[in-house]
Short mmCIF file of C-alpha atoms in Angstrom, two decimals:
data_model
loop_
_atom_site.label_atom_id
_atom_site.label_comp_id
_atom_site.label_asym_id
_atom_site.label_seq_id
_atom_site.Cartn_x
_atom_site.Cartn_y
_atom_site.Cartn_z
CA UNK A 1 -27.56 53.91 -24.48
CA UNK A 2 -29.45 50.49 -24.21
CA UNK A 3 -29.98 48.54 -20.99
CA UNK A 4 -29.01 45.41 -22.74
CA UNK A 5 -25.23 44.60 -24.15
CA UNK A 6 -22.07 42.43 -23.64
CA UNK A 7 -20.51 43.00 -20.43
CA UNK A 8 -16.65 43.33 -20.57
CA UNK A 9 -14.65 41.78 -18.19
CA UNK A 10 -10.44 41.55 -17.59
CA UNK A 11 -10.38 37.60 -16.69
CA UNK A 12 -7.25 36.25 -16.60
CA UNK A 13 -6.04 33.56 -19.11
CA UNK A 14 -4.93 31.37 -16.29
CA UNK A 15 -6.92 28.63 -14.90
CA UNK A 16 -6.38 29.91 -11.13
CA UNK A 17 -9.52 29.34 -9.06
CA UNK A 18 -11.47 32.73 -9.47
CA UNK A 19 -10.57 33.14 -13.06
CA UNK A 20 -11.79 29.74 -13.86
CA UNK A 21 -15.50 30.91 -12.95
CA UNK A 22 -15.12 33.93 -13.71
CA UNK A 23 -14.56 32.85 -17.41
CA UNK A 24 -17.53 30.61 -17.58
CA UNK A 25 -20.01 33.36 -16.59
CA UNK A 26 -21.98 34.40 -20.06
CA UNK A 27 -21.65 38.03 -20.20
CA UNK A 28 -17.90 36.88 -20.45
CA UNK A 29 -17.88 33.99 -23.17
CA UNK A 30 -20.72 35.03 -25.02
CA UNK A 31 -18.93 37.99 -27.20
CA UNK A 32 -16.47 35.56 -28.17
CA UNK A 33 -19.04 32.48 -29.26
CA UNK A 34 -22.23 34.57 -30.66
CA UNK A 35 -22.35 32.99 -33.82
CA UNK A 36 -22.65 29.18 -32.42
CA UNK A 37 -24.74 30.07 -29.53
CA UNK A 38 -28.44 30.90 -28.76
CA UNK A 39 -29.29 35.22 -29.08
CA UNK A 40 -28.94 36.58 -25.48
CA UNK A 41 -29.03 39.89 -24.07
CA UNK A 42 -27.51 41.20 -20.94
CA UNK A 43 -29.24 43.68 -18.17
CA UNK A 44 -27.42 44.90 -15.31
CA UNK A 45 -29.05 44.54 -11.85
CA UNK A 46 -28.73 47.28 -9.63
CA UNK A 47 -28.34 46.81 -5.91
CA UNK A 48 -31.61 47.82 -4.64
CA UNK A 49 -32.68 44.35 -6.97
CA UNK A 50 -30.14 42.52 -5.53
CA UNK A 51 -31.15 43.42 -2.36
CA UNK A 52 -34.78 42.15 -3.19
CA UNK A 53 -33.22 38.75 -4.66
CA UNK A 54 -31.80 37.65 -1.04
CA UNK A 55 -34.22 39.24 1.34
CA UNK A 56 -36.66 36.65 3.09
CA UNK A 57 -39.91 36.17 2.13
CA UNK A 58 -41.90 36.58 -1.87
CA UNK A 59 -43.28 39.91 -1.97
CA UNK A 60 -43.84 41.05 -5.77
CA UNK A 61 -43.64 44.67 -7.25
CA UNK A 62 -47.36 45.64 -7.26
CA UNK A 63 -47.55 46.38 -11.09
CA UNK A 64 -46.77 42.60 -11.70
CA UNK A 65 -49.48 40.99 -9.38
CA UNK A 66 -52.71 40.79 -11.25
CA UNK A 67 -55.66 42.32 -10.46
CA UNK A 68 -58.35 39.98 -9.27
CA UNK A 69 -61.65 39.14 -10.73
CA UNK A 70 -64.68 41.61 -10.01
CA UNK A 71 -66.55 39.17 -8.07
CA UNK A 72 -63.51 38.03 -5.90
CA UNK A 73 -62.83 41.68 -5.15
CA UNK A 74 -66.47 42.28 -3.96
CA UNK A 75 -66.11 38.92 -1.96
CA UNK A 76 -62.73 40.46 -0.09
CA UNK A 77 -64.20 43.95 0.39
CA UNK A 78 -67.30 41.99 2.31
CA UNK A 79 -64.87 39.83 4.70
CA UNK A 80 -62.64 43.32 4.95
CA UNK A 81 -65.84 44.61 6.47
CA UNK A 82 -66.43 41.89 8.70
CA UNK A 83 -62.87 42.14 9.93
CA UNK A 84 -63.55 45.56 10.39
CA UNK A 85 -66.14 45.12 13.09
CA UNK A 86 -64.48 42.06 14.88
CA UNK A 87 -62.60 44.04 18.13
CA UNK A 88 -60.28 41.35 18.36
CA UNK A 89 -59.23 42.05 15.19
CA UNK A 90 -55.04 43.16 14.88
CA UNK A 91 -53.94 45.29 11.97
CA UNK A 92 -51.16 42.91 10.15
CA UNK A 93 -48.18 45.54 9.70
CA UNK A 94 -47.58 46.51 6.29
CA UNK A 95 -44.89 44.91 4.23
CA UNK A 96 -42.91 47.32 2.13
CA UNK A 97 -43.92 46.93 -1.62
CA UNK A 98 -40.22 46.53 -3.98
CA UNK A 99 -40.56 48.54 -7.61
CA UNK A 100 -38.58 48.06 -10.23
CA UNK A 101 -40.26 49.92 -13.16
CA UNK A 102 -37.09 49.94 -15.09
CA UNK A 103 -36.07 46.97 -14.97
CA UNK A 104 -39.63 45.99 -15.99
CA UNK A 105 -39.53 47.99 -19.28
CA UNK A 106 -36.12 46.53 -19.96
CA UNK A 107 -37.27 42.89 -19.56
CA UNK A 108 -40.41 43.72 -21.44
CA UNK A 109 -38.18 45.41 -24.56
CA UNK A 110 -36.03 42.34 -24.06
CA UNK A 111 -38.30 40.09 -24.45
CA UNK A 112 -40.20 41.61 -27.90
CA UNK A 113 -36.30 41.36 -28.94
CA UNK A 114 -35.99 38.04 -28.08
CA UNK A 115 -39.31 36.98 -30.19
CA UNK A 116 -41.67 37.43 -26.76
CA UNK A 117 -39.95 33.98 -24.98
CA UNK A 118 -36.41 33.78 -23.00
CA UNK A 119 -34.50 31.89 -21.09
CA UNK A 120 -32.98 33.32 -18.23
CA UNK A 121 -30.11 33.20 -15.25
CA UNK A 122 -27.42 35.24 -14.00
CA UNK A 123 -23.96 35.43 -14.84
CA UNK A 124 -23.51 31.56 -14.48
CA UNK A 125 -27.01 29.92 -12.67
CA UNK A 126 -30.41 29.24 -14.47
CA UNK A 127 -33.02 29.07 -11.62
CA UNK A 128 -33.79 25.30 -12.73
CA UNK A 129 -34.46 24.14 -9.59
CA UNK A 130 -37.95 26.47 -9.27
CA UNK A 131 -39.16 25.47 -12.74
CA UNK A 132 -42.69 24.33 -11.05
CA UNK A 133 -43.46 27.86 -10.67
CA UNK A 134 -44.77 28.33 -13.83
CA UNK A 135 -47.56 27.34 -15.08
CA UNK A 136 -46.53 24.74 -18.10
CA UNK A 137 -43.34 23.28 -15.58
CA UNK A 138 -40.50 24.55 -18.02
CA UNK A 139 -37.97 27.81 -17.45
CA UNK A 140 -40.00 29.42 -20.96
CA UNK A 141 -40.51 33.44 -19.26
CA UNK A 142 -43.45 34.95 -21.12
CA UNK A 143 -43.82 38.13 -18.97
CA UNK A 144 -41.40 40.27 -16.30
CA UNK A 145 -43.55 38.51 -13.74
CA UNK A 146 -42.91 35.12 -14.39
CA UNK A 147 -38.76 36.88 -14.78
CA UNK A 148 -39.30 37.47 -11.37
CA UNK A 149 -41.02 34.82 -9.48
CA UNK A 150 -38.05 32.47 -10.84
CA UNK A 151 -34.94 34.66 -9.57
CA UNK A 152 -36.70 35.70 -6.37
CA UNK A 153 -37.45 31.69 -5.72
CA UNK A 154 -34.45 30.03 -7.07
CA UNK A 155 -31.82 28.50 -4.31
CA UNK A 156 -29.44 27.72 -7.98
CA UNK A 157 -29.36 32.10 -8.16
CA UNK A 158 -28.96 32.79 -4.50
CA UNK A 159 -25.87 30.85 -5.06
CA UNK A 160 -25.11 32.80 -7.80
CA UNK A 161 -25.54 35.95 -5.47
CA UNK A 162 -23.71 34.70 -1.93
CA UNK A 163 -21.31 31.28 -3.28
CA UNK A 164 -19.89 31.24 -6.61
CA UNK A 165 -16.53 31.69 -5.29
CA UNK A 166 -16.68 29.92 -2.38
CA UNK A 167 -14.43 27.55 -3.72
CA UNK A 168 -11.83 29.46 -4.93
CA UNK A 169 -8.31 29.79 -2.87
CA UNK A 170 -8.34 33.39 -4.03
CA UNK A 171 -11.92 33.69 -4.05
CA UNK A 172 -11.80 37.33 -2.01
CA UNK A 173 -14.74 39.07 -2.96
CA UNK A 174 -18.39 37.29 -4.07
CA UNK A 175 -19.10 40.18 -6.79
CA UNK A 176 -18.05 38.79 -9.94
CA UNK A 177 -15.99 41.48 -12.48
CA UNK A 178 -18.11 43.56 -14.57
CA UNK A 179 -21.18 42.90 -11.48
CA UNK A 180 -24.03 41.00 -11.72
CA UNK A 181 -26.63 40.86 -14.59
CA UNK A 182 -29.84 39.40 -15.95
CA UNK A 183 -28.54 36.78 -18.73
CA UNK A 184 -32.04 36.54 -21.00
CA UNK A 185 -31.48 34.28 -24.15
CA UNK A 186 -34.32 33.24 -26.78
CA UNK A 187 -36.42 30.30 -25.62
CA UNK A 188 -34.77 27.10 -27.81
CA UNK A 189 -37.18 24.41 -27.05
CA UNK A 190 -34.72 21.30 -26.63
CA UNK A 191 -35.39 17.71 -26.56
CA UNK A 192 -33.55 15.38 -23.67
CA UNK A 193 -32.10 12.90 -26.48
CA UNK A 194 -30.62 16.17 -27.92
CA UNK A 195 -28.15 17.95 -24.75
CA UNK A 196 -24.54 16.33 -23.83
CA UNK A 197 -21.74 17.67 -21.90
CA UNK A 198 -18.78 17.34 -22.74
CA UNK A 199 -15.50 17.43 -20.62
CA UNK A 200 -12.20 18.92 -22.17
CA UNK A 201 -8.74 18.78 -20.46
CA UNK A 202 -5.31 20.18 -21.67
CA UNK A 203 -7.49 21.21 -24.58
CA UNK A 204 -8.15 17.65 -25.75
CA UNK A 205 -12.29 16.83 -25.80
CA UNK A 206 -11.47 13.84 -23.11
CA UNK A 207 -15.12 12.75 -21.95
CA UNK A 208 -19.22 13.31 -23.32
CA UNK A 209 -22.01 12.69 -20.71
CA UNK A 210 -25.67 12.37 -22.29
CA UNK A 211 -27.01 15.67 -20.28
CA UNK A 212 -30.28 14.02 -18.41
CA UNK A 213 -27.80 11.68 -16.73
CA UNK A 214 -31.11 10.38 -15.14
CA UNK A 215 -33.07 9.18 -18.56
CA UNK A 216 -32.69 6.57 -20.20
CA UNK A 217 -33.05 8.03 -23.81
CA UNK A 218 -32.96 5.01 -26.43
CA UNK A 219 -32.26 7.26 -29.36
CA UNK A 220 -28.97 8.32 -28.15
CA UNK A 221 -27.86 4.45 -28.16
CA UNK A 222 -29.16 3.84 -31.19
CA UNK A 223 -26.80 6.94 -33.05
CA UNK A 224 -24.56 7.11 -30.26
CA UNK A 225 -21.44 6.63 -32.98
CA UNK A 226 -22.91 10.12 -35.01
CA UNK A 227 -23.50 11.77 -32.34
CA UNK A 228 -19.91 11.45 -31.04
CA UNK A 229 -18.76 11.85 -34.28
CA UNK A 230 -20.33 15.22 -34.34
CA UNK A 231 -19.64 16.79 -31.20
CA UNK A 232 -15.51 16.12 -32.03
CA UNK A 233 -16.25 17.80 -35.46
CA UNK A 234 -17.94 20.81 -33.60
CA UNK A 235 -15.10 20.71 -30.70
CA UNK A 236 -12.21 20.96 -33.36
CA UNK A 237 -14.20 23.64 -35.83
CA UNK A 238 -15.40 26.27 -33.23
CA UNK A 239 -14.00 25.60 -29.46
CA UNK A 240 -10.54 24.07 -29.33
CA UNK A 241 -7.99 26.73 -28.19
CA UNK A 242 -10.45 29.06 -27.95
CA UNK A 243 -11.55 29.27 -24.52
CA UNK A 244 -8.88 30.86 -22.66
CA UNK A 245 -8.63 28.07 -19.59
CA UNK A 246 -6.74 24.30 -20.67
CA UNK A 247 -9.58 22.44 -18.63
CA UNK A 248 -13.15 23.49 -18.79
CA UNK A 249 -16.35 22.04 -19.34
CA UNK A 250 -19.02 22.93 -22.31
CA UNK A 251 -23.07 22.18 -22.80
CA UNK A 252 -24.63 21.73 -26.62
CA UNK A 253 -27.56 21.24 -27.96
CA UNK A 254 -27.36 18.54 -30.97
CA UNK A 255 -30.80 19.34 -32.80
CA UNK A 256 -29.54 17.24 -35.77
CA UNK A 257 -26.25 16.49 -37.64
CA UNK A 258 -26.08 19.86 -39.03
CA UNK A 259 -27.28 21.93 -36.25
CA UNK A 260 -25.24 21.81 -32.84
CA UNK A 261 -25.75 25.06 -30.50
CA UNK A 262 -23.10 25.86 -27.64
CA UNK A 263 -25.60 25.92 -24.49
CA UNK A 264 -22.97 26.84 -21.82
CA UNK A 265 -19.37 26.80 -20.18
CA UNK A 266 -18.68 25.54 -16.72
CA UNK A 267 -15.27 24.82 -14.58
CA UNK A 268 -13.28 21.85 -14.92
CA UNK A 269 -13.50 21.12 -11.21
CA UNK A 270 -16.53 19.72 -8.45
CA UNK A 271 -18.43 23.06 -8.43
CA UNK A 272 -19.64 21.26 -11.53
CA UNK A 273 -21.61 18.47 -11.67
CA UNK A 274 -19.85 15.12 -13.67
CA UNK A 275 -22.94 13.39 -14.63
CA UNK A 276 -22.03 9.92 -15.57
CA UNK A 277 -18.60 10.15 -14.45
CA UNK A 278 -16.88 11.22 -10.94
CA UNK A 279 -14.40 13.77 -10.60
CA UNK A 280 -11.62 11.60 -9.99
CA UNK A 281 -11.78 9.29 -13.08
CA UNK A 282 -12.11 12.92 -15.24
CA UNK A 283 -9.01 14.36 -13.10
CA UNK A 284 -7.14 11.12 -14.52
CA UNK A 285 -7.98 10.93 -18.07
CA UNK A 286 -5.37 12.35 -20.72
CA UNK A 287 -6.60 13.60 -23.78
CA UNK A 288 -5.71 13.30 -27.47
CA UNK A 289 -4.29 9.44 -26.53
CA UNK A 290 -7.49 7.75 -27.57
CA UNK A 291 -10.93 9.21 -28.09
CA UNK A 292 -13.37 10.33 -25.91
CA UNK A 293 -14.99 8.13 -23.26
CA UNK A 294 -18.52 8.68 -24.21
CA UNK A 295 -21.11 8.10 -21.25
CA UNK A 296 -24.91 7.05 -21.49
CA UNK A 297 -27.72 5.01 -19.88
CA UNK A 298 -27.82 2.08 -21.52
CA UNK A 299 -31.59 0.76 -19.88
CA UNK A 300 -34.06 1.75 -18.09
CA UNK A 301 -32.04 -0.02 -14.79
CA UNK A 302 -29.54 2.84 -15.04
CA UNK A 303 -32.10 5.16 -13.78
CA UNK A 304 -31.51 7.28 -10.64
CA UNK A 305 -33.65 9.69 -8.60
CA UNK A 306 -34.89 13.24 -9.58
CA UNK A 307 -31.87 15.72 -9.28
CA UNK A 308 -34.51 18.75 -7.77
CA UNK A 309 -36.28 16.13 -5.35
CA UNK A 310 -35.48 18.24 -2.50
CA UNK A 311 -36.90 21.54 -4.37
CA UNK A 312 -40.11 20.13 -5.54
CA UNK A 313 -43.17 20.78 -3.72
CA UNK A 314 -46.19 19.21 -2.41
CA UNK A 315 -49.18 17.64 -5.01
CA UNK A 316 -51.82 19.70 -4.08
CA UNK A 317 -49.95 22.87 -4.32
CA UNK A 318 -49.29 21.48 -8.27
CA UNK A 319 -53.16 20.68 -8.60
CA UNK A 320 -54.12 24.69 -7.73
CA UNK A 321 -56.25 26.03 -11.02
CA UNK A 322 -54.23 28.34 -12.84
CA UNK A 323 -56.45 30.76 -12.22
CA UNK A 324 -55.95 31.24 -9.19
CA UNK A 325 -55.00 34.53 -7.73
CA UNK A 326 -51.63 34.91 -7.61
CA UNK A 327 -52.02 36.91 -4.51
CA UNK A 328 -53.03 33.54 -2.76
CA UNK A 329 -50.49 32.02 -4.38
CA UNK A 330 -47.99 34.48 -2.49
CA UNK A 331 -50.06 34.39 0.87
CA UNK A 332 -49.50 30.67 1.16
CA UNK A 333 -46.19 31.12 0.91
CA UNK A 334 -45.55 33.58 3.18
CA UNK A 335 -46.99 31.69 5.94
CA UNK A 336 -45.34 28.80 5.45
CA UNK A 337 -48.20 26.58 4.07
CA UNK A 338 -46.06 24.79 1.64
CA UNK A 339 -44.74 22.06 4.22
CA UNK A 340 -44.18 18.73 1.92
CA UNK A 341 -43.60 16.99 5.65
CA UNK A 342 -47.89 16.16 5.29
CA UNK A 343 -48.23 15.92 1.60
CA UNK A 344 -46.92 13.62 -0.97
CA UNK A 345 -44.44 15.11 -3.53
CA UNK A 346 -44.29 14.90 -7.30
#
């Protein structure tokens, strides 16, 4: 029996609340779109994990923290010494260690699976908003560490965890159907210019938003009549009538003319974010009238603020040398050194 495989879910075909998120999680849509979608693989997270997700605090399974240099240990056993003989010295208490040594091995198989790089969320949420915890500033996981440090620090997964159906009239329990699992896809390296969303109501593609709504990205007005072009072809030939909700929103990535990947499914309703448009001009649009209202920045005017501002953290915090023990990394954290209130933000 492997860790990893599609997770089977009883969603109902009817767009009622619940349903309608339910159907946009991956485990559910993703047996139905493999070929026209990235390669993903599914691992379901047990509750002691869970647990670990939305407890306070970053405290990392001890086989993922690296061990530091030689000199740098002989440095800390010295100051341990000193400590030692200071009598005002207090013991700190100990913090329980988490360990997860099977889920490790999974994500580690996973990964060689995957081609050694993945992309990963839960059943709906990439932790985008945390992507400044790695090292190169991009969601590319190279190791169950870096798997880790993104769920544990992600806001976008706790949501995931305590809120996806907060917004659903019959929205009873917060535990999706078939639980919740570890969505890890091969890492597609994508281009702004290249990721739209696209808005479909009554089953009729009614709207396209140019996906970094805050870029102005010249070569999508200079092919915008192509690109358009192609995403109906791609909407008629592989997702019309296929989804099992009327209104519904869908991500792709357009690498070229010939190439268009299926990215991701989200609800038709303000849960989801509109881009270009607002939810009430979307609400009103009829589709299969006229063709789709296709959205972009036209110049560099059209530009508004960072969608993470809130999440990003201080300069010098950015400016640390990589290698840097990640055990100091973790200690500042912990203590609450990260205050952007004195330092300037990226």
């Amino acid at each position: 029996h492997q860790p990893w495989h599609s997770v089977k879910a009883v969603v109902s075909t009817q767009s009622t609340g619940r349903s309608q998120i339910e159907n946009c999680a991956v485990p559910v849509w993703y047996p139905h779109f493999r070929p026209i979608t990235i390669e993903t693989l599914f691992v379901h997270l047990t509750p002691d994990f869970l647990a670990y997700l939305s407890a306070d605090g970053v405290v990392l399974p001890p086989s993922l923290i690296p061990a530091p240099p030689a000199k740098q240990q002989a440095d800390t056993s010295d100051e341990d010494s000193e400590l030692e003989d200071d009598e005002e010295w207090e013991e700190t208490p100990q913090v329980a260690q988490p360990d997860f040594p099977d889920l490790e091995n999974t994500i580690k198989q996973g990964m060689e699976r995957l081609g050694g790089e993945v992309f990963v969320k839960l059943n709906w949420s990439a932790p985008r908003d945390v992507s400044w915890m790695l090292h190169d500033n991009t969601l590319c996981c190279r190791c169950p560490l870096d798997v880790i440090l993104l769920l544990k620090g992600s806001e976008f997964i706790q949501h995931d965890l305590t809120q996806a159906f907060m917004e659903c009239r019959d929205g009873i329990s917060e535990v999706p159907t078939g639980g919740f699992v570890l969505t890890m896809r091969r890492f597609e390296s994508m281009i702004p210019a290249g990721e739209f969303r696209c808005f479909v109501k009554g089953n009729q593609l009614v709207a396209v938003s140019q996906r970094h709504h805050r870029q102005f990205l010249p070569t999508i007005v200079a092919d915008r009549i192509n690109i358009l072009n192609d995403l109906q072809r791609f909407f008629f030939n592989y997702i019309q009538n296929k989804f099992p909700d009327p209104d519904y929103v869908f991500d792709v990535y357009r690498a070229s003319t010939n190439r268009i990947l299926l990215i991701d499914f989200n609800p038709f309703c303000r849960v989801t974010d509109p881009l270009l448009f607002g939810w009430d001009e979307l609400s009103a649009m009829v589709g299969g009238q006229q063709p789709p209202v296709f959205r972009i920045l036209e110049n560099q005017e059209s530009i508004k603020g960072h969608p993470f501002a809130a999440n990003r953290i201080p300069r010098d915090i950015v400016e640390i040398n990589n290698q840097q023990d990640i055990n100091e990394f973790v200690s500042m954290f912990n203590n609450g050194k990260f205050n952007d209130s004195d330092d300037e933000d990226l």
